[in-house]
Amino acid sequence: MHLPTYQEAKTMDKKNYEKKEFFLNPKLVHRYHGTYHLKTYGCQMNEHDSENIKAMLEELGFTQVDDYEKADVVLLNTCSIRENANNKAFGMLGRLKHLKDENKDIVVGLCGCMAQEEKVIHDILEKYQWINFVVGTHNLYQLPEIIAKVLESKEQQIEVFSREQDLVESLPVKRDNPYSAYVNIIYGCDKFCTYCIVPYTRGRQRSRAKEDILKEVHQLIKDGYQEVILLGQNVNAYGKDLNDNYDLATLLEEIAKTTIPRIRFVTSHPWDFTKEMIEVISKYDNICPSIHLPVQSGSNKVLKLMGRRYTKEQYIALFDELKKKKKNCAISTDIIVGFPNESDEEFQDTLDLVDYCQFDNAFTFIYSPRYGTPAAKMKDNISKEVKEARLQKLNEKVNQYFLKNNQALIGKTVDVLVMGKSEKKDGLFYGYTDTMKLINFKGENENIGKIVSVKVLDAKTWSLDGEIANG
Ligand code: SAH
Ligand code: SF4
Ligand code: F3S
């Protein structure tokens, strides 16, 4: 049993980890025959981890089922970014407890960011002894062995390391999307924004070796993928922990020179956005004109309290530079309202910034104190009503700009990576523009999985409508 501690999770010392290859004990390959259900919460990093989890479970011999009530193994890949993310997972655990009461052979496990929280593990040991296993983000590669141990010994297994372990390559992967693929480039985060739990749940930043990233990209190209999405909590820090002057600009350029039609990357912290990166992004057409650039607040005082290390003015300068240099660049953002001590005027600064930037997309959140973070020690002194009113006001404003930006595309022809038939709209297909806008359009089956030209006929707040462009 390994239990995580906050004390250890927040230490900054860099450890020298080795790289190792994933290895599955041959005795475990297809040893089991049951079914599994995996529920994923949280960010793209978790979605991609889930693609690894699915492949590991299938190597053990399990097959996926959509209905958790029909599964022999139910695994929750959790997120702890805000309190409601934790509540969702605990709600699901409540439902699983009923199932378990009826059939004690069901195996229930928990992994992801909540597994890294000392407080959550404490609760599990005290109140959720029926949960069969917990595995942390740093040792996810041990999942097959941990499940095997549970099945053989019937004893609860809690295996969570507080700090990052060796970088593991060659994890098996079962990708959800056959045209667009996630590729990890950096794990963890060293920014320690004062509100954020991620540095505690994902550890210090570690970059994958460029050879491993490029090998993966080349394989994806061979497999027919049209798009790679480079992943990291802060991709702009890529390479800072390697000693070879290789950074995100050089990595992006090398990937842009391959034949992959589309490259995206998330997420960029504005503080690490270099001139070289802007140059490379502007130079290559296969680097999508779509940048996610979380601002969090438009008030310098709040930004400082958040530990974001840039001012509103610096953010705007970067924003303007990207808009100027990268043709048709769409910029999206994340914003938190109701941070401790945020006054009406400071909230107004955020609204003013939104008026200036007119974002193409924005994810807006009410501040949620996370145990163990520095902000959680500040008094959470904005009332729920005020936080909700601010969120509503902000949402009205951002939505207005999504619609305006979308309407500006009416009559234009856009490149669309076609994902499939629309589930909601009969007879229509759907895909994403290079600027990451959802478009429903009249097309053909043969368009699926390709990048095609679509004429925009109409615009809504969240999507576009169109038809295949002639010629
Ligand atoms: N690594 C990314 C963001 C990861 S979390 C980055 O730095 O941009 C995604 C978003 O969740 C953050 O950008 C922030 O807006 C929001 N968030 C993080 N912690 C939060 C908290 N405690 N309360 C509310 N929102 C939070
Ligand atoms: Fe969290 Fe800040 Fe790191 Fe993003 S950069 S993951 S918000 S600590
Ligand atoms: Fe959530 Fe962890 Fe991602 S806290 S947002 S799943 S890194």
Tab-separated table of C-alpha atoms in Angstrom, residues 8 12 23 56 103-104 155 189 193 222 239 247 250 255 269 279 312 327 339 345 354 365 379 382 392 418 449 457 461:
chain	number	residue	atom	x	y	z
A	8	GLU	CA	5.374	15.420	-0.412
A	12	MET	CA	9.683	21.273	-5.755
A	23	PHE	CA	5.748	-4.180	-19.871
A	56	MET	CA	-4.557	-2.030	-20.674
A	103	ASN	CA	-23.397	-8.193	-6.268
A	104	LYS	CA	-20.253	-8.183	-4.173
A	155	GLU	CA	-8.069	-7.361	-0.671
A	189	CYS	CA	3.014	21.507	-13.924
A	193	CYS	CA	-1.167	29.079	-9.650
A	222	LYS	CA	1.011	6.082	-41.183
A	239	GLY	CA	11.798	21.154	-22.891
A	247	ASP	CA	11.683	23.747	-26.727
A	250	THR	CA	11.590	23.602	-32.177
A	255	ILE	CA	6.212	18.222	-36.353
A	269	HIS	CA	0.334	29.475	-20.248
A	279	GLU	CA	7.165	32.766	-35.484
A	312	LYS	CA	-3.467	42.309	-18.201
A	327	LYS	CA	-3.630	34.528	-40.159
A	339	PHE	CA	-11.703	34.665	-6.637
A	345	GLU	CA	-14.558	46.848	-10.233
A	354	VAL	CA	-13.508	40.254	-22.841
A	365	PHE	CA	-15.840	28.984	-13.905
A	379	LYS	CA	-11.029	33.780	2.942
A	382	ILE	CA	-17.518	36.387	-2.213
A	392	GLN	CA	-24.088	34.793	-15.653
A	418	VAL	CA	-15.148	15.651	-40.927
A	449	GLY	CA	-12.187	11.354	-41.940
A	457	LEU	CA	-24.486	29.282	-44.589
A	461	THR	CA	-23.565	30.796	-30.768
